[in-house]
PDB file of C-alpha atoms in Angstrom:
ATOM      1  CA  UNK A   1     131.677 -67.700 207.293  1.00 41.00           C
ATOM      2  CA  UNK A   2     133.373 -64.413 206.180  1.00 34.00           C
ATOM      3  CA  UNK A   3     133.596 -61.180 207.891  1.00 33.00           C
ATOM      4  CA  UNK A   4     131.505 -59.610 205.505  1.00 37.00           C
ATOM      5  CA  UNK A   5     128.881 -61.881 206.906  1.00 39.00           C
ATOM      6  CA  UNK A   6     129.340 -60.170 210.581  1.00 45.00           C
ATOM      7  CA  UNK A   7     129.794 -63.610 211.959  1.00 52.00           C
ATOM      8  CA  UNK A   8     132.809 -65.038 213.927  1.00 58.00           C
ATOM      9  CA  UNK A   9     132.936 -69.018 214.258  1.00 62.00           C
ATOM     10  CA  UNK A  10     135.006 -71.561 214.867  1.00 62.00           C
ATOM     11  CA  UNK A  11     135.551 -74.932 213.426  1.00 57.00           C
ATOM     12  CA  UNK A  12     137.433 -78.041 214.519  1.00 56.00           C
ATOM     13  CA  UNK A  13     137.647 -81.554 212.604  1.00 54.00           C
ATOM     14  CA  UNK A  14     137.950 -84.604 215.147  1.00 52.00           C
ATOM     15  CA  UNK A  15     138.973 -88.658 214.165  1.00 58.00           C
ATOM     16  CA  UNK A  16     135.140 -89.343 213.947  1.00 73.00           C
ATOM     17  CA  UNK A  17     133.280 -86.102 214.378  1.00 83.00           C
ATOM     18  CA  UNK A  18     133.297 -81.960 213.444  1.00 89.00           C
ATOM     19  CA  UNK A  19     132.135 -79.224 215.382  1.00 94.00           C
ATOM     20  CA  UNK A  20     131.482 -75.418 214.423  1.00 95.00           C
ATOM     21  CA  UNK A  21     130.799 -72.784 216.506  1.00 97.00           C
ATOM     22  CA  UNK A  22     129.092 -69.578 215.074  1.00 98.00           C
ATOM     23  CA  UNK A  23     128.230 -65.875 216.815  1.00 98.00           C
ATOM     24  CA  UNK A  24     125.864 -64.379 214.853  1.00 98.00           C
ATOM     25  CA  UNK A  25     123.946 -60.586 214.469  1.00 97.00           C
ATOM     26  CA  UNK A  26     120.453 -60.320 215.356  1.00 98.00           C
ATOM     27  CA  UNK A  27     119.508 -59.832 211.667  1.00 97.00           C
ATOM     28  CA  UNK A  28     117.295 -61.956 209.451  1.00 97.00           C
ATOM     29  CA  UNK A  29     119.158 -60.940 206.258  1.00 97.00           C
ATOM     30  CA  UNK A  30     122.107 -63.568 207.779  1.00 97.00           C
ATOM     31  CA  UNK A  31     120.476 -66.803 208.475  1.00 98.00           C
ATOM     32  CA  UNK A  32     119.967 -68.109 204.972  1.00 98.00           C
ATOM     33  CA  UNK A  33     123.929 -67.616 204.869  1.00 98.00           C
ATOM     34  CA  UNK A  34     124.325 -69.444 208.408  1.00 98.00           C
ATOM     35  CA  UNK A  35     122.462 -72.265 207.128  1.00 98.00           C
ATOM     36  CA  UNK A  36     124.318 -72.208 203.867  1.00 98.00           C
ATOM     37  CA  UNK A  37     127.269 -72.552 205.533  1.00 97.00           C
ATOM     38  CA  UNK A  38     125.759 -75.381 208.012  1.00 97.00           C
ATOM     39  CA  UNK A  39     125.140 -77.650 205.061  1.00 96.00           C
ATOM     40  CA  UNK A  40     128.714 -77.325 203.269  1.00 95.00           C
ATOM     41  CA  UNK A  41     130.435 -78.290 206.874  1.00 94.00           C
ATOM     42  CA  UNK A  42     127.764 -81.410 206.785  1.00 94.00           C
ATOM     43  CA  UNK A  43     128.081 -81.909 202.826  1.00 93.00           C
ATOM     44  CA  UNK A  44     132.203 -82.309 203.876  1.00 91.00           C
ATOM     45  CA  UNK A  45     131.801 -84.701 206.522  1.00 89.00           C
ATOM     46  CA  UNK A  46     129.542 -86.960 204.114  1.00 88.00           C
ATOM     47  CA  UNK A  47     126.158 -86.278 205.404  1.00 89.00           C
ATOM     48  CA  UNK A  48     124.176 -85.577 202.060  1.00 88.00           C
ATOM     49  CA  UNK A  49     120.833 -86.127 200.900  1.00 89.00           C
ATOM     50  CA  UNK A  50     116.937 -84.762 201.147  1.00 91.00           C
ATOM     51  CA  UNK A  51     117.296 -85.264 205.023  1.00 92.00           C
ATOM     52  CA  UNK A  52     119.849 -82.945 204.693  1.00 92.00           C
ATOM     53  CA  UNK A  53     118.865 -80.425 201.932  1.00 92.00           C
ATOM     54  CA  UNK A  54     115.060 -80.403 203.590  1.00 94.00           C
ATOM     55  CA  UNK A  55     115.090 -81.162 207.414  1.00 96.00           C
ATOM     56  CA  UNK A  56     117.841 -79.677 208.598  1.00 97.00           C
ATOM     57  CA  UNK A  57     117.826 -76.531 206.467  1.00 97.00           C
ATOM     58  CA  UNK A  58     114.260 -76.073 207.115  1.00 97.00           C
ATOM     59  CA  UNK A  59     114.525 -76.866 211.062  1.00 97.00           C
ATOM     60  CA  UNK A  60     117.574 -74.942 211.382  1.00 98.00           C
ATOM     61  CA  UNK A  61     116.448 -71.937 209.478  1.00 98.00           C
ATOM     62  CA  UNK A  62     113.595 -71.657 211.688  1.00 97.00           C
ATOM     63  CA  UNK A  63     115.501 -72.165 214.775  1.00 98.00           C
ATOM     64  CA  UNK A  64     117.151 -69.176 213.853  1.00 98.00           C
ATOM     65  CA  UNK A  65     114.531 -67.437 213.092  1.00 97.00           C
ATOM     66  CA  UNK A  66     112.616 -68.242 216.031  1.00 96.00           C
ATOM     67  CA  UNK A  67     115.991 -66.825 218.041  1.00 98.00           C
ATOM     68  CA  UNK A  68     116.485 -63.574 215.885  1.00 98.00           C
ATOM     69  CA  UNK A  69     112.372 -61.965 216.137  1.00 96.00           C
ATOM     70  CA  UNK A  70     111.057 -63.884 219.584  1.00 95.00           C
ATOM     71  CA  UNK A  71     114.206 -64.825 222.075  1.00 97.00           C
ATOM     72  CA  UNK A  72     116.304 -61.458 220.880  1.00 98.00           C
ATOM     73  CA  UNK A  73     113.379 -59.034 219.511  1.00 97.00           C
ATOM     74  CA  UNK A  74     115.591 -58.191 216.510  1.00 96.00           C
ATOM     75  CA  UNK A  75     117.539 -56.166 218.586  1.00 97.00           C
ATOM     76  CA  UNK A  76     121.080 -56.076 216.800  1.00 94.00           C
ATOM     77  CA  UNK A  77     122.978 -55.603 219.608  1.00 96.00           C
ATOM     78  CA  UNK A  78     122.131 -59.427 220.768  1.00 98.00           C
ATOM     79  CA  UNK A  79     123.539 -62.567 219.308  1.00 98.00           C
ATOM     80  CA  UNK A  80     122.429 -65.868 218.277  1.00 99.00           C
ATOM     81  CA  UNK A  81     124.615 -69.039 219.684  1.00 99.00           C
ATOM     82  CA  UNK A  82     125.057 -72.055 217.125  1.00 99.00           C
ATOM     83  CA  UNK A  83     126.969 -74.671 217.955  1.00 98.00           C
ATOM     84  CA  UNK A  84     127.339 -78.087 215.331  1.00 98.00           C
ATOM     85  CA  UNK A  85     128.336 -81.050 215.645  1.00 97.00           C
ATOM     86  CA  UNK A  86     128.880 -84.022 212.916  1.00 95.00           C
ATOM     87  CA  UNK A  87     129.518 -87.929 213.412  1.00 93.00           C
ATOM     88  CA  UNK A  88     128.839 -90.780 212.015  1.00 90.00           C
ATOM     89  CA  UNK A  89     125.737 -91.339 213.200  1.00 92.00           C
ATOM     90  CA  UNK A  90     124.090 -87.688 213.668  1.00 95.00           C
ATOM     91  CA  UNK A  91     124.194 -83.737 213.715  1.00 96.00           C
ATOM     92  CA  UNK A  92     123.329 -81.772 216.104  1.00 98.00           C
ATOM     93  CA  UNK A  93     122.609 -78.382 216.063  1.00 98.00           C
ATOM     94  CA  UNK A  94     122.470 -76.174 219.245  1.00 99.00           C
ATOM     95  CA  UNK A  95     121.057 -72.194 218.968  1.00 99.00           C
ATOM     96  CA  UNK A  96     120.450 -70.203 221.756  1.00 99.00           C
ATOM     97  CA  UNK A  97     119.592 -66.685 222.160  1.00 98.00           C
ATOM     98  CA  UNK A  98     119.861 -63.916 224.553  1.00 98.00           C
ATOM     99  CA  UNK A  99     116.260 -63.702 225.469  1.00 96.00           C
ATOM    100  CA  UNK A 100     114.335 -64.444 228.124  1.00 96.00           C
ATOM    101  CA  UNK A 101     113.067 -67.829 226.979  1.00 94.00           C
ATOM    102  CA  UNK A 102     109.989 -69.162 226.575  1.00 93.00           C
ATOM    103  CA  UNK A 103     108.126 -72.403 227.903  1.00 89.00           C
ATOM    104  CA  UNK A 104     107.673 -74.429 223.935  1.00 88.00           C
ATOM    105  CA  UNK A 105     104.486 -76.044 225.944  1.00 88.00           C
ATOM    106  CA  UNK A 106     102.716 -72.992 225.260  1.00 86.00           C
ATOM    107  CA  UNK A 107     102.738 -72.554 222.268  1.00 86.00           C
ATOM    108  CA  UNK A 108      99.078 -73.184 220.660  1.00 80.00           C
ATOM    109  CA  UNK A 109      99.275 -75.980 218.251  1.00 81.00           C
ATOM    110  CA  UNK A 110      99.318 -74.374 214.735  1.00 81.00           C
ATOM    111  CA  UNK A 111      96.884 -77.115 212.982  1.00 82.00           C
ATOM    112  CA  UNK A 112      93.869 -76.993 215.081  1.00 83.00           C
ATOM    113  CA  UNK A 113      90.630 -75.002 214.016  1.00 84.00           C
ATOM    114  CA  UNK A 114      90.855 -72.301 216.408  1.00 84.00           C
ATOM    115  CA  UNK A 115      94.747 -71.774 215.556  1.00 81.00           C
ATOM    116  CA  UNK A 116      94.916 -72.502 212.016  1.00 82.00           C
ATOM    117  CA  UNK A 117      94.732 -68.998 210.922  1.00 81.00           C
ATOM    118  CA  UNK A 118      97.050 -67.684 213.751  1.00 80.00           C
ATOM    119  CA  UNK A 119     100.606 -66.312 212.825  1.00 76.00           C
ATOM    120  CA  UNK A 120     102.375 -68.300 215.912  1.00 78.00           C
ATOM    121  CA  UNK A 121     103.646 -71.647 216.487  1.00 82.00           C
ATOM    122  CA  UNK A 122     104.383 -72.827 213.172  1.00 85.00           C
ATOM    123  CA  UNK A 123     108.253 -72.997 213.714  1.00 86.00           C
ATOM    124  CA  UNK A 124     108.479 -74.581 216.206  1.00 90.00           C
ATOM    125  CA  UNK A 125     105.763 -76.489 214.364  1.00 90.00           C
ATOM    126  CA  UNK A 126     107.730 -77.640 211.537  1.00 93.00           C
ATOM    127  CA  UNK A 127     110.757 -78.248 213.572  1.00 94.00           C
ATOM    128  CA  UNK A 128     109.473 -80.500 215.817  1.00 94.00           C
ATOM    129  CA  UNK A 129     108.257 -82.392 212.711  1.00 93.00           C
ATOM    130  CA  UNK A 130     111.304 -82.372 210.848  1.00 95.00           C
ATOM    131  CA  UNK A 131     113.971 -82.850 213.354  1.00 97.00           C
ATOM    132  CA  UNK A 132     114.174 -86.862 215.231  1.00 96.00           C
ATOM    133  CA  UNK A 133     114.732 -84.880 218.495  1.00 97.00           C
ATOM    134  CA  UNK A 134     114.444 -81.499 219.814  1.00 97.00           C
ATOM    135  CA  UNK A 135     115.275 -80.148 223.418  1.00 98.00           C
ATOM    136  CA  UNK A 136     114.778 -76.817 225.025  1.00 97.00           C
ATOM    137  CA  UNK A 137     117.017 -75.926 228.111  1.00 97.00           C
ATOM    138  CA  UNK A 138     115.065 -74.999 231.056  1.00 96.00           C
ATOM    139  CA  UNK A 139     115.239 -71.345 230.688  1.00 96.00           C
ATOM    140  CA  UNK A 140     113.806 -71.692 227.125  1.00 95.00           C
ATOM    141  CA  UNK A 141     116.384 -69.539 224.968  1.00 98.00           C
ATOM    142  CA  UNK A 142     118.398 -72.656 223.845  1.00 98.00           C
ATOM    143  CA  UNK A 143     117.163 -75.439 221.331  1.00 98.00           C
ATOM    144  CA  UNK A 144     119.322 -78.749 220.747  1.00 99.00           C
ATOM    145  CA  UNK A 145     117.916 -80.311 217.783  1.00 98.00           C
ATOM    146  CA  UNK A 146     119.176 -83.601 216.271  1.00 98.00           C
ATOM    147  CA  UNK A 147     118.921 -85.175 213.015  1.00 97.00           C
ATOM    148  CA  UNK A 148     120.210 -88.830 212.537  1.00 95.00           C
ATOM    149  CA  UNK A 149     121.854 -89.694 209.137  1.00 88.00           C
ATOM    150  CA  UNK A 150     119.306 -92.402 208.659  1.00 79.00           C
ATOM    151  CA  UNK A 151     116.120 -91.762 209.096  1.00 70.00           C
ATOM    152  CA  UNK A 152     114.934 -93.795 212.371  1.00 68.00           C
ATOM    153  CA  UNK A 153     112.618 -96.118 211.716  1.00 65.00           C
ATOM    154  CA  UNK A 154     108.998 -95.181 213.740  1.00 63.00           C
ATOM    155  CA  UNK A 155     106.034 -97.653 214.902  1.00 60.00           C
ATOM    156  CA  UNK A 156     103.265 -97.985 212.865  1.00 56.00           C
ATOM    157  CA  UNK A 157      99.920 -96.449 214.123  1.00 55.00           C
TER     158      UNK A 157
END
């Protein structure tokens, strides 16, 4: 990213895997750059395609959205933790927050009848649905989500 994006990362290409490391402002206005940015590191290491363009940049986006308004209250003197990682097989994407967490079981479920017109839970919603895994630490202001380069294959119900 560039300074005039107020972020500071790090980036570091192994044999078989990358990883980038971004600190990032409190501020809504930066995470459609973030994500951006995200993508191009993927795009380099050869992971391309809709799972890329619509699951991860839909997941992540709300990840860091989620981070910026609920886990740091938009306060810009907090930062927002990514950490990504690329192999052959997967990304990952970590983001935590300086919040005070949250426990993701609570969240009402955004499709039933008494929550459909509710403004909360879709987020976490979608990225549950886009993302193969997702894993809060126990504290709640840290998300590991993963997204294989195949899509996995899932039993028929």
């Amino acid at each position: 990213m560039t300074d005039e994006s107020d972020t500071t990362g790090t980036e570091r290409s192994l044999d078989s895997s990358a990883e980038v490391a971004l600190q990032l402002p409190s501020d809504l206005r930066i995470i459609e750059a973030a994500v951006s940015h995200l993508v191009s590191r993927c795009r380099a290491f050869a992971f391309e395609g809709p799972r890329l363009e619509l699951n991860f940049r839909v997941g992540v986006t709300e990840a860091l959205a989620n981070a910026v308004l609920y886990g740091n209250s938009n306060d810009p003197a907090k930062t927002v933790y990514v950490k990504l990682k690329i192999d052959e097989h997967q990304v990952v994407v970590c983001v935590a927050d300086e919040g005070d967490g949250f426990d993701p079981s609570s969240v009402p479920d955004p499709t039933t009848p008494e929550n459909i017109h509710s403004p909360g839970g879709r987020g976490l919603f979608l990225i549950q649905h886009l993302m193969d895994e997702i894993h809060f630490n126990e504290r709640g202001n840290s998300v590991r989500m993963v997204l294989m380069r195949e899509e996995p294959r899932r039993p028929r119900g």
